[in-house]
PDB file of C-alpha atoms and ligand atoms in Angstrom:
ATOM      1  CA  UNK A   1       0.000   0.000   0.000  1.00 88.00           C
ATOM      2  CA  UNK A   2       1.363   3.299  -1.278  1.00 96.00           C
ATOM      3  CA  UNK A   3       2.345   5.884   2.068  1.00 97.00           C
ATOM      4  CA  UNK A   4       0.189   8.905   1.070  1.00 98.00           C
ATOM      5  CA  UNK A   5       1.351  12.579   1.993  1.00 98.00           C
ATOM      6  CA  UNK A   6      -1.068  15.548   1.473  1.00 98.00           C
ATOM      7  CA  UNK A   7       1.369  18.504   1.915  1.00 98.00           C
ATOM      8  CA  UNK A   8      -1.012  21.840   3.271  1.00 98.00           C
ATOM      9  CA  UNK A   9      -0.966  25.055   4.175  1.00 96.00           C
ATOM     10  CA  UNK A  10      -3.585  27.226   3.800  1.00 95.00           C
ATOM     11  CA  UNK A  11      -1.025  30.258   3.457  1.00 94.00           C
ATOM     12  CA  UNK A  12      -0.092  30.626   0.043  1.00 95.00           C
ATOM     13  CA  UNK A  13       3.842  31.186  -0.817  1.00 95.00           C
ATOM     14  CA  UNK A  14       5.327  28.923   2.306  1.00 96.00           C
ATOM     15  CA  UNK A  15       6.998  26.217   0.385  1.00 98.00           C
ATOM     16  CA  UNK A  16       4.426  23.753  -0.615  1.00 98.00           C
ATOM     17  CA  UNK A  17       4.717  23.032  -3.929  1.00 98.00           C
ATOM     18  CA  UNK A  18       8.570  23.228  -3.359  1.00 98.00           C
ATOM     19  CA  UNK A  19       8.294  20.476  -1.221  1.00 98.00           C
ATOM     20  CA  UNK A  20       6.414  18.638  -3.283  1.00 98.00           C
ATOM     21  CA  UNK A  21       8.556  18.549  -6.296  1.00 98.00           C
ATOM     22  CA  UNK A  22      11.525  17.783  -4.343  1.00 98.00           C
ATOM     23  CA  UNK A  23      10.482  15.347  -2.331  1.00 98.00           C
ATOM     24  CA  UNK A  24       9.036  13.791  -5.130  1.00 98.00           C
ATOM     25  CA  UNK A  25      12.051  13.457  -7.536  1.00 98.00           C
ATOM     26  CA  UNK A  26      14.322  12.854  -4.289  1.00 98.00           C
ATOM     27  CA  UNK A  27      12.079   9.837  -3.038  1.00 98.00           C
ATOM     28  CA  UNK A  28      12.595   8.626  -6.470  1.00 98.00           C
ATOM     29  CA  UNK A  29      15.950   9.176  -6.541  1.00 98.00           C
ATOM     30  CA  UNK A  30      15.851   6.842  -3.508  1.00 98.00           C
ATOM     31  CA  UNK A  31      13.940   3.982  -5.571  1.00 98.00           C
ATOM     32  CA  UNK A  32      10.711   4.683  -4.788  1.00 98.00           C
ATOM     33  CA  UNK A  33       7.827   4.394  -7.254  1.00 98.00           C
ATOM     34  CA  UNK A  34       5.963   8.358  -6.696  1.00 98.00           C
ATOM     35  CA  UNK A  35       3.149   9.750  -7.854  1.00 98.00           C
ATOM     36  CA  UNK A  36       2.559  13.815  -7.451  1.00 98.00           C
ATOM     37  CA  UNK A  37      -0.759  15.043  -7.342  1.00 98.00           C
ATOM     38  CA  UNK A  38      -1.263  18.692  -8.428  1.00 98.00           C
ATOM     39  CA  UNK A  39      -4.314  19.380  -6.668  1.00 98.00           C
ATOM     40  CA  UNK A  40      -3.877  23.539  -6.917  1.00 98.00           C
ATOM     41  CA  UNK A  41      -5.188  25.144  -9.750  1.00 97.00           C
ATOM     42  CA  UNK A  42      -2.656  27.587 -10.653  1.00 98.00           C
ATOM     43  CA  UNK A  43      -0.055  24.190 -11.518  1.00 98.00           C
ATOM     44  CA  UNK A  44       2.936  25.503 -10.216  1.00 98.00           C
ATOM     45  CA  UNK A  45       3.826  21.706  -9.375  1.00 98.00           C
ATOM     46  CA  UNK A  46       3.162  20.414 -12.800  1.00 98.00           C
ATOM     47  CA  UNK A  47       5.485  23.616 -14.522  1.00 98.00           C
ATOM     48  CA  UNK A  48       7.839  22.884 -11.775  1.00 98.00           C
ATOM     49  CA  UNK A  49       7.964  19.156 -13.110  1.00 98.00           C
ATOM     50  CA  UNK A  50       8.890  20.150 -16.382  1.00 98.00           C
ATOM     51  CA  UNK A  51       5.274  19.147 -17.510  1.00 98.00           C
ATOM     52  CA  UNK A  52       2.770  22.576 -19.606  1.00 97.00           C
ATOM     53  CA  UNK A  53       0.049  23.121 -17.662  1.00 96.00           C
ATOM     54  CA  UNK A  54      -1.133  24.519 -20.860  1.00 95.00           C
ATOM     55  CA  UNK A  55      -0.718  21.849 -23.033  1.00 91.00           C
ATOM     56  CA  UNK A  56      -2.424  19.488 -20.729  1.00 91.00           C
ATOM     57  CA  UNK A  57      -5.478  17.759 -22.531  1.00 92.00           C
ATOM     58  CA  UNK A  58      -6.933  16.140 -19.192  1.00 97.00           C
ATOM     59  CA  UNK A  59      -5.996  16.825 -15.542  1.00 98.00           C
ATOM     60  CA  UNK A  60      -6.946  16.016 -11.999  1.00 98.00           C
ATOM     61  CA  UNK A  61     -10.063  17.828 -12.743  1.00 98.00           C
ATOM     62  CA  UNK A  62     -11.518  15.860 -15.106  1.00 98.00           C
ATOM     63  CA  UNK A  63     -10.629  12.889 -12.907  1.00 98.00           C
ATOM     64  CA  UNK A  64     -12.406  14.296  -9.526  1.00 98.00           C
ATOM     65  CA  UNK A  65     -15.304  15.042 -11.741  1.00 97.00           C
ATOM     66  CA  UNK A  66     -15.134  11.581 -13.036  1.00 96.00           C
ATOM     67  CA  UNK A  67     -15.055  12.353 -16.696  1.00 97.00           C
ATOM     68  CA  UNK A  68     -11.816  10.292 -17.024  1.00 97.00           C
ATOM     69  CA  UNK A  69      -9.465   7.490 -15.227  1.00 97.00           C
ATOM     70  CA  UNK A  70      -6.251   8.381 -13.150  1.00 98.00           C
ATOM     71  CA  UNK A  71      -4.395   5.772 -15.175  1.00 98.00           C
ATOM     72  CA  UNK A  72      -4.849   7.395 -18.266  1.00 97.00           C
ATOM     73  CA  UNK A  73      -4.636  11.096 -17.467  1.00 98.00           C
ATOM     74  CA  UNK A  74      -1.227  10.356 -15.288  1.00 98.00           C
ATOM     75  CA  UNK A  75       1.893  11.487 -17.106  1.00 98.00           C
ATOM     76  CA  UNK A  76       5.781  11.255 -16.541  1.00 98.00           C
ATOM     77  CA  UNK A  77       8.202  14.336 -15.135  1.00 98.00           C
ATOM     78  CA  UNK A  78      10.983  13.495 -17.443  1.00 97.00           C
ATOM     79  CA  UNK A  79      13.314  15.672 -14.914  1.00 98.00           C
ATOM     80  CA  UNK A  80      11.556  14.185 -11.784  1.00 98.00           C
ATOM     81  CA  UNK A  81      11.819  10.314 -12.841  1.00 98.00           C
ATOM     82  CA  UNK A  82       7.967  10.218 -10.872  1.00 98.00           C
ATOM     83  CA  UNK A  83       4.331  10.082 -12.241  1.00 98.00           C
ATOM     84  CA  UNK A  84       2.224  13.552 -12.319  1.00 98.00           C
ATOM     85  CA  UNK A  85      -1.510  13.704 -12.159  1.00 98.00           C
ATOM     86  CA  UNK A  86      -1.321  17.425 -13.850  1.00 98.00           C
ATOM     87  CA  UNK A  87      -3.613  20.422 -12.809  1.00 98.00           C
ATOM     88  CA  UNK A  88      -4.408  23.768 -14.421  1.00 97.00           C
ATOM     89  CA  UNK A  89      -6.794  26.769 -14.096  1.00 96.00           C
ATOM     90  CA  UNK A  90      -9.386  24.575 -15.347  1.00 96.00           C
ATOM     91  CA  UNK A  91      -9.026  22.891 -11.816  1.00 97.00           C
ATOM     92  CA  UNK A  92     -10.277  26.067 -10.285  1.00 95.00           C
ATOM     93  CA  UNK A  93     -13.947  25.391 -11.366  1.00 92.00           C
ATOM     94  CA  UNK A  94     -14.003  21.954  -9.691  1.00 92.00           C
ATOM     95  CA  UNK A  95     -14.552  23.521  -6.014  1.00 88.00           C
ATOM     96  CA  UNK A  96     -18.271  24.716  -7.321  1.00 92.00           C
ATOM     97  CA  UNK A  97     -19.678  21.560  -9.642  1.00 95.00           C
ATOM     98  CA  UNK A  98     -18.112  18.902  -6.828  1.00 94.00           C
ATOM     99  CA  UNK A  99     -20.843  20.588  -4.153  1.00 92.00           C
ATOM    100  CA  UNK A 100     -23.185  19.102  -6.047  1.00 92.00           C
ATOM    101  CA  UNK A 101     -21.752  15.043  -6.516  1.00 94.00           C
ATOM    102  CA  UNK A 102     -21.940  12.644  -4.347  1.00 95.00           C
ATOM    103  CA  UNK A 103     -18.992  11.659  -2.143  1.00 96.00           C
ATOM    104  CA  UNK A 104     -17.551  14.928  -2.778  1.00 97.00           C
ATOM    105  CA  UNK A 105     -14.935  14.723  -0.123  1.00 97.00           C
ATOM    106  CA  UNK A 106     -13.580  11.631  -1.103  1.00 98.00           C
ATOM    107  CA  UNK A 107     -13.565  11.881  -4.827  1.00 98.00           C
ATOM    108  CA  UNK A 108      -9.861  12.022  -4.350  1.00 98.00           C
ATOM    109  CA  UNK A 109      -9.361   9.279  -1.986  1.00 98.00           C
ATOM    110  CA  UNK A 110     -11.466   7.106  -4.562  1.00 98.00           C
ATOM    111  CA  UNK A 111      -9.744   7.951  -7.628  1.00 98.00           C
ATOM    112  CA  UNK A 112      -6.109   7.155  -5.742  1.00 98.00           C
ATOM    113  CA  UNK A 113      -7.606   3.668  -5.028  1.00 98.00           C
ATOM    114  CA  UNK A 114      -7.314   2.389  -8.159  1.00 96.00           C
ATOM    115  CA  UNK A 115      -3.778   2.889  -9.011  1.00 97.00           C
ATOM    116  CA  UNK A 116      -2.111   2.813  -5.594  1.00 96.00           C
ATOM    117  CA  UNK A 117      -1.129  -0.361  -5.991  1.00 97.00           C
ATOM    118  CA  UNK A 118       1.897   1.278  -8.475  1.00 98.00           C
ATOM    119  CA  UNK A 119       3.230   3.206  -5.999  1.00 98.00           C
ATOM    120  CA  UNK A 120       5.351   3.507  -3.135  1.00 98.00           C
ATOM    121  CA  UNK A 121       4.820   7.312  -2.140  1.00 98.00           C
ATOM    122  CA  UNK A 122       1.508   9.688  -3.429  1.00 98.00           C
ATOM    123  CA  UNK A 123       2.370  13.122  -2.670  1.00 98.00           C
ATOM    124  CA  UNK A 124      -0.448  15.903  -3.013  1.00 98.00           C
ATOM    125  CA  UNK A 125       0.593  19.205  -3.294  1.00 98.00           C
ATOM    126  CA  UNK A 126      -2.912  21.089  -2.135  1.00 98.00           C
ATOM    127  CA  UNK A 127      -3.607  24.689  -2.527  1.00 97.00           C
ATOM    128  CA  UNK A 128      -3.721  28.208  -0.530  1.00 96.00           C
ATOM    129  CA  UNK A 129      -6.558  27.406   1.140  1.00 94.00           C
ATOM    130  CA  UNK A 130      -8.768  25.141   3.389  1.00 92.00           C
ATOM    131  CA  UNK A 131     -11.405  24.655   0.363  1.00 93.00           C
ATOM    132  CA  UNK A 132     -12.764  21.761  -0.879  1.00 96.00           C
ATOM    133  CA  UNK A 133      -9.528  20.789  -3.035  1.00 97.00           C
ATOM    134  CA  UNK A 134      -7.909  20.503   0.239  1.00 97.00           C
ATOM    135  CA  UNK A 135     -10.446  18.734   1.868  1.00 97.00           C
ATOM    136  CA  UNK A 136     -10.211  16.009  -0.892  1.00 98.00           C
ATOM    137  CA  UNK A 137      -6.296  15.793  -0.527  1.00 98.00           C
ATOM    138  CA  UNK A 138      -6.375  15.661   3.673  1.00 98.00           C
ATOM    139  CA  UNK A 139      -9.124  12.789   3.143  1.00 98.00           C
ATOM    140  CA  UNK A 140      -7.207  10.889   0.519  1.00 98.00           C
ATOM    141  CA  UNK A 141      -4.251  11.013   3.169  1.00 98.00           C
ATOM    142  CA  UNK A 142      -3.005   9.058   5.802  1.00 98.00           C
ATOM    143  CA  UNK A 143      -0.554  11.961   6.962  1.00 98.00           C
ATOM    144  CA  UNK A 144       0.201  16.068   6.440  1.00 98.00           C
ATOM    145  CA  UNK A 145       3.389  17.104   5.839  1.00 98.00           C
ATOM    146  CA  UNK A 146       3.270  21.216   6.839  1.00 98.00           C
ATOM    147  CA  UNK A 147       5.720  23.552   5.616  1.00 98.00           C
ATOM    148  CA  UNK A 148       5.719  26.753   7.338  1.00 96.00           C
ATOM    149  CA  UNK A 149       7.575  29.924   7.204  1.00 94.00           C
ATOM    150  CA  UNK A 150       9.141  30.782  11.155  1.00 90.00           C
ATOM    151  CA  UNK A 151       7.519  34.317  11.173  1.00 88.00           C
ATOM    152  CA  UNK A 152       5.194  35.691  13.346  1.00 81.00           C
ATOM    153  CA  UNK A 153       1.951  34.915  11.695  1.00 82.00           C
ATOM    154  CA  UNK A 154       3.123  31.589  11.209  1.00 82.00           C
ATOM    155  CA  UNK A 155       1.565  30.075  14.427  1.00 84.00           C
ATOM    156  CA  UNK A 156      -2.067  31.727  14.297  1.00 84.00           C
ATOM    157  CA  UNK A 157      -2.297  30.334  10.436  1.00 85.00           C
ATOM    158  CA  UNK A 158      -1.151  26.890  11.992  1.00 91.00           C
ATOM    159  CA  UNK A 159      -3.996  26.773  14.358  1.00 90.00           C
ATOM    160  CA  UNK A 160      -6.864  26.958  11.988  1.00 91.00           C
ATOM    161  CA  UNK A 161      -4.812  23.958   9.893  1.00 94.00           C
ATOM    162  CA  UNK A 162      -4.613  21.810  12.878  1.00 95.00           C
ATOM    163  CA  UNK A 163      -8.128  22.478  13.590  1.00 95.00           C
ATOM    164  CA  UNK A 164      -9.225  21.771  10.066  1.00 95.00           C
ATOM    165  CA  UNK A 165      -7.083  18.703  10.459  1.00 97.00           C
ATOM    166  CA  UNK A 166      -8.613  17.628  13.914  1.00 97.00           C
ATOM    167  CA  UNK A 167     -12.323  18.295  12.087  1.00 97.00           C
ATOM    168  CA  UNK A 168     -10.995  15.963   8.960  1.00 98.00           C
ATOM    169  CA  UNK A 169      -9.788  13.189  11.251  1.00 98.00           C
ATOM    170  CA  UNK A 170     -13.448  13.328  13.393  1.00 97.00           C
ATOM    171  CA  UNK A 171     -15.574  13.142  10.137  1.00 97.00           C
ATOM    172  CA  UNK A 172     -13.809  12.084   7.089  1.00 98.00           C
ATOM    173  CA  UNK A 173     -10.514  10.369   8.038  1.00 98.00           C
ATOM    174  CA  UNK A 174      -9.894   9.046  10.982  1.00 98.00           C
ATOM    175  CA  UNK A 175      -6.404   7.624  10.047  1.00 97.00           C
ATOM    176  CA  UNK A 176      -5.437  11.062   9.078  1.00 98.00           C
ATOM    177  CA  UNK A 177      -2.275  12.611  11.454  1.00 97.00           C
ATOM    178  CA  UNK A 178       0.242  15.343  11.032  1.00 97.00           C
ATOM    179  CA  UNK A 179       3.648  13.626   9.148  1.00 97.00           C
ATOM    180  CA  UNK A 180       5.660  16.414  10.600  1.00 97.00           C
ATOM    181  CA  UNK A 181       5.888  19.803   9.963  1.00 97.00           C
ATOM    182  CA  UNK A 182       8.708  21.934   7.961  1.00 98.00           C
ATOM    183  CA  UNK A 183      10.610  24.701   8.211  1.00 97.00           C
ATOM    184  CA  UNK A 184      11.060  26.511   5.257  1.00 97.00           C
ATOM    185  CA  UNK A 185      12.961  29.501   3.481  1.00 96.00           C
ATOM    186  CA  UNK A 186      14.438  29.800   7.008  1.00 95.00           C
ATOM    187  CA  UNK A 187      17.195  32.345   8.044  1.00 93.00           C
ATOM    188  CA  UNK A 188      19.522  31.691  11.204  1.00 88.00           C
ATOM    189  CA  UNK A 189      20.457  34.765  11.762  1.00 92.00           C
ATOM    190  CA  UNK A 190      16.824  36.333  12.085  1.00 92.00           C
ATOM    191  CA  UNK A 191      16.111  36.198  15.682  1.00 92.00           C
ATOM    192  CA  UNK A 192      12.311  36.058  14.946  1.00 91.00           C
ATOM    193  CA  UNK A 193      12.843  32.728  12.932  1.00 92.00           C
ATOM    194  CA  UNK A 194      14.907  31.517  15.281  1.00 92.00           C
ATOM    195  CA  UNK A 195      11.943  32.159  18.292  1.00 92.00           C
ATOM    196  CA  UNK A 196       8.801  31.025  16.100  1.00 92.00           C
ATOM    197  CA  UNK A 197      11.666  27.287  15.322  1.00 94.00           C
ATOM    198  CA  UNK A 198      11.586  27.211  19.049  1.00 93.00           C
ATOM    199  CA  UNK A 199       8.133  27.735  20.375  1.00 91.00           C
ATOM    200  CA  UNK A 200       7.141  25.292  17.339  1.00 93.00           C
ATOM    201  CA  UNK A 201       9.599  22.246  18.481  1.00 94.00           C
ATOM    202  CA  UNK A 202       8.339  23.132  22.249  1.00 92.00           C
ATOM    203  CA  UNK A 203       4.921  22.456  21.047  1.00 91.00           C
ATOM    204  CA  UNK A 204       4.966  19.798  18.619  1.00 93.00           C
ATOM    205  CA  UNK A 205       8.384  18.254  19.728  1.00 92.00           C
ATOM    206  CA  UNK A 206       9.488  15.248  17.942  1.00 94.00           C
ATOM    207  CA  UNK A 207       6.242  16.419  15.257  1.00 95.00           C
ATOM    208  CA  UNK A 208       8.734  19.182  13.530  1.00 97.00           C
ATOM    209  CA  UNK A 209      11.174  17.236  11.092  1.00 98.00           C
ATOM    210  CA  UNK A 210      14.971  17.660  11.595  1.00 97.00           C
ATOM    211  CA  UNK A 211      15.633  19.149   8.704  1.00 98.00           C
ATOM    212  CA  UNK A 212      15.480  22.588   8.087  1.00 97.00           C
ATOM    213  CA  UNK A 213      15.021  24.471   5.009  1.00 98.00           C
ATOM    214  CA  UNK A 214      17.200  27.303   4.410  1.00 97.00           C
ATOM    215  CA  UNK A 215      16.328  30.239   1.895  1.00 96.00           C
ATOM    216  CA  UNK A 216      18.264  29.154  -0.949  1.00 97.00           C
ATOM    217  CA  UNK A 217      18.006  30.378  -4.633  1.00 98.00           C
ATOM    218  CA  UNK A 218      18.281  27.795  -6.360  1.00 98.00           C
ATOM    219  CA  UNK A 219      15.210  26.152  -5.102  1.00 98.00           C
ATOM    220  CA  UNK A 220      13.485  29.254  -6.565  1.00 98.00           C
ATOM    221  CA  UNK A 221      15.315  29.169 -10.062  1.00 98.00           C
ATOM    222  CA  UNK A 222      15.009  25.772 -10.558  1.00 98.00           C
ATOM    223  CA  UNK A 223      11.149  25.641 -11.580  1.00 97.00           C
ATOM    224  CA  UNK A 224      11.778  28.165 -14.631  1.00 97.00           C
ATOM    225  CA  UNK A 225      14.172  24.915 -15.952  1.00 97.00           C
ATOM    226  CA  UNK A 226      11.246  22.762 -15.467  1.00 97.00           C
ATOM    227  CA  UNK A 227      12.353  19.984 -13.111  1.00 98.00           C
ATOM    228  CA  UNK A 228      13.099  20.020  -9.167  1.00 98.00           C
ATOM    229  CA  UNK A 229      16.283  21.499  -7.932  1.00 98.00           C
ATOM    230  CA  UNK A 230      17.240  18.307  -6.509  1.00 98.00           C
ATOM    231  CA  UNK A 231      17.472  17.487 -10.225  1.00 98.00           C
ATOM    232  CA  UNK A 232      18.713  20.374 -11.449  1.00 98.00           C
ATOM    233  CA  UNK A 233      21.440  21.424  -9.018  1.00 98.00           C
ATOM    234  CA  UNK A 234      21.680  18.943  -6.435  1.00 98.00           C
ATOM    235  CA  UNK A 235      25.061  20.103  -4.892  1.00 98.00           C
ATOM    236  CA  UNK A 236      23.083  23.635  -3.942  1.00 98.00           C
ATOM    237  CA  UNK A 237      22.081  24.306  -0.422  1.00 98.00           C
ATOM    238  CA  UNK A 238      18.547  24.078  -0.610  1.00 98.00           C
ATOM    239  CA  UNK A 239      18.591  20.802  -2.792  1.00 98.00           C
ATOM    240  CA  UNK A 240      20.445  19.049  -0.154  1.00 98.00           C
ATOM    241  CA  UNK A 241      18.368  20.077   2.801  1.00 98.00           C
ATOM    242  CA  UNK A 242      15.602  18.609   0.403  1.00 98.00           C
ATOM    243  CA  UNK A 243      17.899  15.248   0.151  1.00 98.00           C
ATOM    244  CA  UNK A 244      17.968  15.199   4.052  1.00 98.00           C
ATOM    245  CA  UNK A 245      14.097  15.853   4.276  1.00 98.00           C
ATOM    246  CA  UNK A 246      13.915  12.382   1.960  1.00 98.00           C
ATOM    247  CA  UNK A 247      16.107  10.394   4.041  1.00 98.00           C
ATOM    248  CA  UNK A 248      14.447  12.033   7.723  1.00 98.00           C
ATOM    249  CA  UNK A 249      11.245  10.669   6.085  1.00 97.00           C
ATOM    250  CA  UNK A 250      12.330   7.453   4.818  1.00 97.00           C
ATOM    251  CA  UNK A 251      13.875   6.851   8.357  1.00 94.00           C
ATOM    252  CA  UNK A 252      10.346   7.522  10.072  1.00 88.00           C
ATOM    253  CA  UNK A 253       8.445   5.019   8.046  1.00 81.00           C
ATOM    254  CA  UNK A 254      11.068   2.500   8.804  1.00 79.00           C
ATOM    255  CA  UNK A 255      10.768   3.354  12.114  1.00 80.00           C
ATOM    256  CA  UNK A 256       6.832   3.104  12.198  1.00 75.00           C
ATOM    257  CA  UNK A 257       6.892   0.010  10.107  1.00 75.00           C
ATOM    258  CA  UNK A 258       8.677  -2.182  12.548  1.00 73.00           C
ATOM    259  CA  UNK A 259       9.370  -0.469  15.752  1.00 65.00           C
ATOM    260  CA  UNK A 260      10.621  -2.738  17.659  1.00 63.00           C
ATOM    261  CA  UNK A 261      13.549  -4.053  15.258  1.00 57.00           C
ATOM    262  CA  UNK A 262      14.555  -0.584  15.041  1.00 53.00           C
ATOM    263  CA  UNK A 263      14.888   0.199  18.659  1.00 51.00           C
ATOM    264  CA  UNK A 264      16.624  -3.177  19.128  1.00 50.00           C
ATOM    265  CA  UNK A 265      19.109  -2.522  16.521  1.00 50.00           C
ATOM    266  CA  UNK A 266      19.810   0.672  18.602  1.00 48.00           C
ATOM    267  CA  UNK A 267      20.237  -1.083  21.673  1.00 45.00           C
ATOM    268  CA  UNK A 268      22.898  -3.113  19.911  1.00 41.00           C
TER     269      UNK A 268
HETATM  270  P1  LIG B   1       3.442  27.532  -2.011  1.00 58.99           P
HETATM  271  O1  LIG B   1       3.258  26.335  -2.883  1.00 58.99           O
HETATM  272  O2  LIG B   1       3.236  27.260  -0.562  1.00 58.99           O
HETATM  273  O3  LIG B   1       2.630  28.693  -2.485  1.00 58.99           O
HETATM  274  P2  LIG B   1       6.059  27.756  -3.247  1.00 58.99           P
HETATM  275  O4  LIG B   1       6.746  26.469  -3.075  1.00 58.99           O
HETATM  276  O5  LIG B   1       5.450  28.026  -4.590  1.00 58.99           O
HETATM  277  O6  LIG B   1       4.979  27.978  -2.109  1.00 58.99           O
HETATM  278  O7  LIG B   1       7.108  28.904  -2.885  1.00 58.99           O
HETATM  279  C1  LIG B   1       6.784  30.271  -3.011  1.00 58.99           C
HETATM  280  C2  LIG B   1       7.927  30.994  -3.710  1.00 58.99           C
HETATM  281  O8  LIG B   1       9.098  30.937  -2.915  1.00 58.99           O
HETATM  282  C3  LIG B   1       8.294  30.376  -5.037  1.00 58.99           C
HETATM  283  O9  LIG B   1       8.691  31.389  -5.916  1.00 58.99           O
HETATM  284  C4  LIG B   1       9.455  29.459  -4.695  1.00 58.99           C
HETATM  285  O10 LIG B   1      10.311  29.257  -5.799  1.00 58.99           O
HETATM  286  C5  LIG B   1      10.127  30.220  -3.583  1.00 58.99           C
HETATM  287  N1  LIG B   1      10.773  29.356  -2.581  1.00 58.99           N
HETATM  288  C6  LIG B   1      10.231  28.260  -1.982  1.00 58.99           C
HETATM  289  N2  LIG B   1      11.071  27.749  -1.070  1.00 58.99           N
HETATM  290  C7  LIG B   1      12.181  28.524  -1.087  1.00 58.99           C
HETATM  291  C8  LIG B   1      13.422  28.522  -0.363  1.00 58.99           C
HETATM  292  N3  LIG B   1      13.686  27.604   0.584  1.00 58.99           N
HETATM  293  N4  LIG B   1      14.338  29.486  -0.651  1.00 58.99           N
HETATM  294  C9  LIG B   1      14.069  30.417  -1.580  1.00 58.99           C
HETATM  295  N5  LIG B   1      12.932  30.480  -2.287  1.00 58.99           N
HETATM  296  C10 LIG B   1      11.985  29.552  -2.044  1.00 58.99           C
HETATM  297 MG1  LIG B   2       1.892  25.985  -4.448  1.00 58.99          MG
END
């Protein structure tokens, strides 16, 4: 069964989709069959994956609307090495017609059912908002991964996510839990980052992932080549923090696969 990641935020600009193309081509680079859903209409994950929004025929709308099958609108990131389930502006009519199907939280979560069997890792990269998009992609999920900028705004923003996550996991989901959440685009040297990184690992604790983003560049030139920096330059800064995320995650679902062999070969 495929480990399935919706990566939120209801603030737009934080690092999402970012995430979500790295980790995607880097959990490939580590042999692992992914899938990357674009679930945000304005397909900055699909460009960033070297894939035209433009150009794109059929798209995750037409599959939440059930006009066509996953399997045959998925297409390849020739940069990323995974599978992309493409999105464009088209996607931003979906929120209003799926109000009126059936199952409309979970047209997602069905969909993914068919073809999980392919994959190791489904990543969905949702959009700026706590809409019905993102509903699909937190019920579709058995985990949240949560990029977040250390500023000051950070933590109220975070609240209404967890809550939305807490209301998710009541109704919809109940498997649903935070993977961890990420600090991105961060800066040592600004005291405020440095406060809002401490309050957040004194709250959530072993919740906030090791790893730590750091503004870099060449995470932000990359998508204008098409394909993930981890691809593109994966000597730079920010592409190896991404590497680290990969390997920080990969070590965590070891970990909650078989517990006990893991804390035995620690012992040793
Ligand atoms: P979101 O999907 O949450 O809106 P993005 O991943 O698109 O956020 O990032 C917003 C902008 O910041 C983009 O232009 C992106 O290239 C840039 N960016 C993201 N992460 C970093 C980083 N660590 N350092 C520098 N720029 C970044
Ligand atoms: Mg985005």
């Amino acid at each position: 069964m495929a480990r399935i990641l919706a990566v939120a935020n209801q603030k737009g600009g934080v690092g999402k989709t970012t995430t979500c193309v790295n980790l995607a081509a880097g959990l490939s680079q580590a042999g692992r069959r992914v899938l990357l859903v674009d679930l945000d209409p304005q397909g900055n994950a699909t460009m960033g994956s070297g894939v035209d929004k433009r150009s794109a025929a059929r798209t995750v709308y037409h599959v939440l609307l059930g006009l066509a099958e996953l399997a045959k609108v998925r297409t390849r990131s020739a940069s990323g090495h995974y599978d992309l389930l493409p999105a464009n502006r088209e996607l931003a009519g979906a929120e209003v017609e799926l109000v009126e199907l059936p199952d409309r939280e979970y047209r997602l979560k069905l969909a993914l059912a068919e073809i999980e069997g392919d994959y190791d890792f489904i990543v969905i990269d949702c959009p700026p908002s706590l809409s019905l998009l993102t509903i699909n992609g937190l019920v579709a999920a058995q985990a949240v991964l949560i990029p977040m900028q250390c500023e000051y705004y950070a933590l109220e923003g975070l609240s209404d996510l967890v809550g939305t996550i807490k209301r998710v996991r009541a109704h919809l989901n109940e498997q649903l839990e935070i993977a961890g959440l990420l600090r991105t685009m961060y800066d040592p040297r600004n005291t405020l980052s440095q406060q809002v990184s401490q309050q957040l690992e004194s709250h959530f604790r072993e919740k906030v992932y090791r790893t730590l983003v750091p503004r870099n560049v060449r995470l932000a030139e990359a998508p204008s080549f098409g394909a993930p920096a981890v691809v593109w330059d994966p000597s730079s800064k920010g592409a190896q923090a991404y590497l680290a995320l990969v390997e920080e995650i990969l070590g965590r679902e070891l970990q909650a696969a078989a517990p006990e062999s893991v804390a035995s070969s620690e012992g040793a």
